[in-house]
Tab-separated table of C-alpha atoms in Angstrom:
chain	number	residue	atom	x	y	z
A	1	MET	CA	3.856	-8.131	8.237
A	2	ASP	CA	2.464	-5.149	10.134
A	3	VAL	CA	4.166	-2.606	7.860
A	4	HIS	CA	2.716	-4.149	4.675
A	5	LEU	CA	-0.648	-4.664	6.360
A	6	ARG	CA	-0.936	-1.007	7.351
A	7	ALA	CA	0.229	0.178	3.920
A	8	GLY	CA	-2.429	-1.904	2.169
A	9	ILE	CA	-5.134	-0.696	4.530
A	10	GLY	CA	-4.176	2.929	3.941
A	11	ILE	CA	-4.208	2.422	0.168
A	12	TYR	CA	-7.583	0.658	0.311
A	13	ASN	CA	-9.139	3.356	2.491
A	14	ALA	CA	-7.879	5.958	0.001
A	15	GLY	CA	-10.098	4.315	-2.628
A	16	ARG	CA	-7.330	2.464	-4.470
A	17	TYR	CA	-9.116	-0.872	-4.099
A	18	HIS	CA	-7.234	-2.677	-6.848
A	19	ALA	CA	-3.802	-1.426	-5.787
A	20	ALA	CA	-4.238	-2.354	-2.115
A	21	HIS	CA	-3.558	-6.042	-2.678
A	22	ASP	CA	-0.064	-5.290	-4.001
A	23	ALA	CA	1.009	-4.304	-0.492
A	24	TRP	CA	-0.005	-7.751	0.811
A	25	GLU	CA	0.547	-10.182	-2.038
A	26	ALA	CA	4.294	-10.830	-1.775
A	27	HIS	CA	4.019	-11.537	1.951
A	28	TRP	CA	0.934	-13.700	1.464
A	29	LEU	CA	2.674	-15.871	-1.148
A	30	GLU	CA	5.437	-16.680	1.360
A	31	LEU	CA	3.012	-18.042	3.973
A	32	GLU	CA	2.124	-21.682	4.434
A	33	SER	CA	-1.297	-22.423	2.955
A	34	GLY	CA	-4.091	-22.777	5.493
A	35	THR	CA	-2.438	-20.905	8.366
A	36	ASP	CA	-4.409	-18.138	10.034
A	37	ASP	CA	-2.156	-15.427	8.574
A	38	GLU	CA	-2.384	-16.936	5.091
A	39	ARG	CA	-6.182	-17.148	5.226
A	40	PHE	CA	-6.340	-13.638	6.650
A	41	LEU	CA	-4.309	-12.058	3.846
A	42	HIS	CA	-5.941	-14.247	1.190
A	43	GLY	CA	-9.341	-13.137	2.449
A	44	LEU	CA	-8.356	-9.451	2.503
A	45	ILE	CA	-6.956	-9.668	-1.029
A	46	GLN	CA	-10.168	-11.236	-2.294
A	47	PHE	CA	-12.221	-8.718	-0.303
A	48	THR	CA	-10.516	-5.806	-2.061
A	49	ALA	CA	-10.948	-7.571	-5.410
A	50	ALA	CA	-14.664	-8.039	-4.717
A	51	VAL	CA	-15.021	-4.335	-3.961
A	52	HIS	CA	-13.046	-3.466	-7.101
A	53	HIS	CA	-15.284	-5.626	-9.315
A	54	ALA	CA	-18.458	-4.298	-7.714
A	55	ARG	CA	-17.289	-0.725	-8.314
A	56	ASN	CA	-16.870	-1.671	-11.979
A	57	ARG	CA	-20.340	-3.290	-12.034
A	58	ASN	CA	-18.964	-6.776	-12.613
A	59	TRP	CA	-21.686	-8.272	-10.446
A	60	SER	CA	-20.857	-11.946	-10.984
A	61	GLY	CA	-17.160	-11.352	-10.274
A	62	ALA	CA	-18.020	-9.362	-7.159
A	63	THR	CA	-20.377	-11.968	-5.714
A	64	GLY	CA	-18.021	-14.868	-6.440
A	65	LEU	CA	-15.092	-13.147	-4.782
A	66	ALA	CA	-17.207	-11.943	-1.865
A	67	ASN	CA	-18.299	-15.500	-1.119
A	68	SER	CA	-14.758	-16.846	-1.517
A	69	ALA	CA	-13.252	-14.127	0.685
A	70	ARG	CA	-15.879	-14.844	3.344
A	71	GLU	CA	-14.816	-18.503	3.405
A	72	TYR	CA	-11.147	-17.619	3.902
A	73	LEU	CA	-11.976	-15.309	6.808
A	74	THR	CA	-14.376	-17.739	8.504
A	75	GLY	CA	-13.060	-18.911	11.860
A	76	LEU	CA	-10.774	-15.960	12.466
A	77	PRO	CA	-11.515	-13.724	15.466
A	78	ALA	CA	-13.658	-10.638	14.906
A	79	THR	CA	-10.452	-8.635	15.393
A	80	TYR	CA	-7.399	-10.298	13.906
A	81	ARG	CA	-4.021	-8.622	13.557
A	82	SER	CA	-5.872	-5.541	14.899
A	83	VAL	CA	-8.105	-5.469	11.765
A	84	ASN	CA	-11.941	-5.401	11.838
A	85	VAL	CA	-12.336	-8.881	10.340
A	86	GLY	CA	-15.813	-9.406	11.793
A	87	ALA	CA	-17.094	-6.276	10.061
A	88	VAL	CA	-15.423	-7.391	6.825
A	89	ARG	CA	-17.219	-10.745	6.995
A	90	GLY	CA	-20.535	-8.997	7.538
A	91	TYR	CA	-19.926	-6.689	4.601
A	92	LEU	CA	-18.950	-9.631	2.396
A	93	ASP	CA	-22.240	-11.351	3.273
A	94	ALA	CA	-24.157	-8.255	2.213
A	95	LEU	CA	-22.079	-7.735	-0.943
A	96	GLY	CA	-22.453	-11.379	-1.944
A	97	ASN	CA	-26.231	-11.144	-1.639
A	98	ASP	CA	-26.561	-7.702	-3.226
A	99	PRO	CA	-23.470	-6.426	-5.036
A	100	GLU	CA	-25.335	-3.313	-6.188
A	101	LEU	CA	-25.226	-1.996	-2.619
A	102	ILE	CA	-21.830	-0.592	-3.658
A	103	GLU	CA	-23.780	2.023	-5.635
A	104	ARG	CA	-25.864	3.023	-2.623
A	105	ARG	CA	-23.126	3.513	-0.049
A	106	GLN	CA	-19.372	3.641	0.307
A	107	PRO	CA	-17.509	0.344	0.741
A	108	LEU	CA	-16.666	-0.707	4.266
A	109	ALA	CA	-13.555	0.998	5.611
A	110	LEU	CA	-10.800	-1.157	7.067
A	111	THR	CA	-9.646	-0.295	10.572
A	112	HIS	CA	-6.423	-1.062	12.407
A	113	ASP	CA	-6.370	-0.819	16.194
A	114	GLY	CA	-9.864	0.647	15.916
A	115	THR	CA	-8.757	3.482	13.638
A	116	GLU	CA	-9.806	3.997	10.024
A	117	LEU	CA	-6.238	4.144	8.822
A	118	GLY	CA	-5.487	6.647	6.063
A	119	LEU	CA	-2.342	7.342	4.066
A	120	SER	CA	-1.516	10.279	6.327
A	121	GLU	CA	-1.352	7.954	9.348
A	122	LEU	CA	1.316	5.663	7.896
A	123	GLY	CA	4.780	5.639	9.435
A	124	PHE	CA	7.963	5.771	7.396
A	125	GLU	CA	8.311	2.073	6.505
A	126	ALA	CA	4.625	1.685	5.592
A	127	THR	CA	4.883	4.882	3.546
A	128	CYS	CA	7.797	3.360	1.604
A	129	VAL	CA	5.671	0.299	0.805
A	130	ALA	CA	2.746	2.511	-0.221
A	131	ALA	CA	5.013	4.682	-2.401
A	132	ARG	CA	6.202	1.636	-4.351
A	133	VAL	CA	2.654	0.317	-4.771
A	134	LEU	CA	1.233	3.673	-5.852
A	135	ALA	CA	4.094	4.267	-8.278
A	136	GLU	CA	3.529	0.886	-9.906
A	137	GLY	CA	-0.254	1.209	-9.927
A	138	SER	CA	-0.207	4.685	-11.474
A	139	GLY	CA	2.544	4.186	-14.041
A	140	TYR	CA	5.105	6.400	-12.311
A	141	ASP	CA	8.859	5.806	-12.374
A	142	GLU	CA	9.236	2.887	-9.966
A	143	ALA	CA	13.035	2.908	-10.131
A	144	LEU	CA	13.104	6.563	-9.106
A	145	VAL	CA	10.854	5.883	-6.120
A	146	GLU	CA	13.014	2.918	-5.091
A	147	THR	CA	16.159	5.060	-5.245
A	148	ALA	CA	14.436	7.764	-3.205
A	149	VAL	CA	13.538	5.144	-0.576
A	150	GLU	CA	17.201	4.066	-0.380
A	151	TYR	CA	18.395	7.655	0.068
A	152	ALA	CA	15.682	8.340	2.651
A	153	ARG	CA	16.748	5.292	4.683
A	154	ALA	CA	20.384	6.382	4.469
A	155	ASP	CA	19.450	9.848	5.731
A	156	LEU	CA	17.560	8.373	8.686
A	157	GLU	CA	20.492	6.099	9.541
A	158	ASP	CA	22.834	9.098	9.377
A	159	GLU	CA	20.376	11.108	11.510
A	160	VAL	CA	20.077	13.851	8.908
A	161	ALA	CA	18.025	16.595	10.552
A	162	SER	CA	15.662	17.271	7.660
A	163	SER	CA	15.810	14.844	4.758
A	164	ALA	CA	14.193	16.015	1.533
A	165	PHE	CA	13.810	12.376	0.493
A	166	VAL	CA	11.841	11.445	3.618
A	167	ALA	CA	9.609	14.522	3.318
A	168	LEU	CA	8.961	14.038	-0.394
A	169	LEU	CA	8.131	10.331	-0.006
A	170	PHE	CA	5.516	11.228	2.598
A	171	ASP	CA	4.173	13.917	0.276
A	172	PHE	CA	4.112	11.538	-2.699
A	173	VAL	CA	1.909	9.109	-0.781
A	174	ARG	CA	-0.303	11.655	0.950
A	175	GLU	CA	-0.855	14.208	-1.836
A	176	PRO	CA	-2.348	12.377	-4.847
A	177	ASP	CA	-3.104	15.532	-6.827
A	178	ASP	CA	0.521	16.678	-6.670
A	179	ARG	CA	2.336	13.416	-7.386
A	180	GLU	CA	3.709	14.513	-10.764
A	181	ILE	CA	5.292	17.622	-9.247
A	182	ILE	CA	6.576	15.725	-6.215
A	183	LEU	CA	8.091	13.064	-8.448
A	184	GLN	CA	9.923	15.769	-10.414
A	185	ARG	CA	11.342	17.166	-7.191
A	186	LEU	CA	12.417	13.667	-6.161
A	187	ARG	CA	14.146	13.281	-9.513
A	188	GLU	CA	16.041	16.554	-9.033
A	189	HIS	CA	17.152	15.625	-5.501
A	190	THR	CA	18.123	12.127	-6.632
A	191	GLU	CA	20.275	13.454	-9.468
A	192	ARG	CA	22.019	15.886	-7.113
A	193	ARG	CA	22.660	13.162	-4.536
A	194	ARG	CA	23.987	10.750	-7.146
A	195	SER	CA	26.287	13.433	-8.567
A	196	ARG	CA	27.545	14.335	-5.094
A	197	ASP	CA	28.231	10.682	-4.227
A	198	GLU	CA	30.149	10.202	-7.468
A	199	ASP	CA	32.249	13.318	-6.786
A	200	VAL	CA	33.126	12.182	-3.272
A	201	ALA	CA	33.971	8.673	-4.410
A	202	GLY	CA	36.345	10.091	-7.017
A	203	LEU	CA	38.390	11.882	-4.365
A	204	PHE	CA	39.738	8.583	-3.092
A	205	ASP	CA	40.654	7.056	-6.441
A	206	GLU	CA	44.331	6.486	-7.071
A	207	ARG	CA	45.718	8.966	-9.540
């Protein structure tokens, strides 16, 4: 859960309020309804949705979701799963009463272990989750990103000294202005790797 949690927080703090929930949703749907973890993720998902609607000036949607998210998070500790839940509840109260506050100041940042987690602070596994989410949310080639993740994991398992796939996945997540170029480089490396693997496999075919 921690990997997906951190990925979603990093995406949210980067201003991708709508996309953030995609890092949490699959895990949330697997949880038993009413458990602390289920209410926690349900509340965070609705929190990000409330912020998203407020940013789009859908005031009724924002207030409804803010109030609903606040209910899901009620009863959880002020810090739960190392996230600033108490601050989130306070912000939801304010947003529910005055959704236009979103136009006067930036939305509350989510913290993890007391740190305002950004995309550049994500480890490898959380970066892989974020890469998939950002590819889907921005209309990039999801299959290419998934293949790059597989090759990056293989390189780490083989202790490759400097994996282009690992480096480019980090860049893809951390450098939003350069994602098109980075994706093209990932495509080139993926095609070369696939061609190399096919050539090696052919060496052992019976002739």
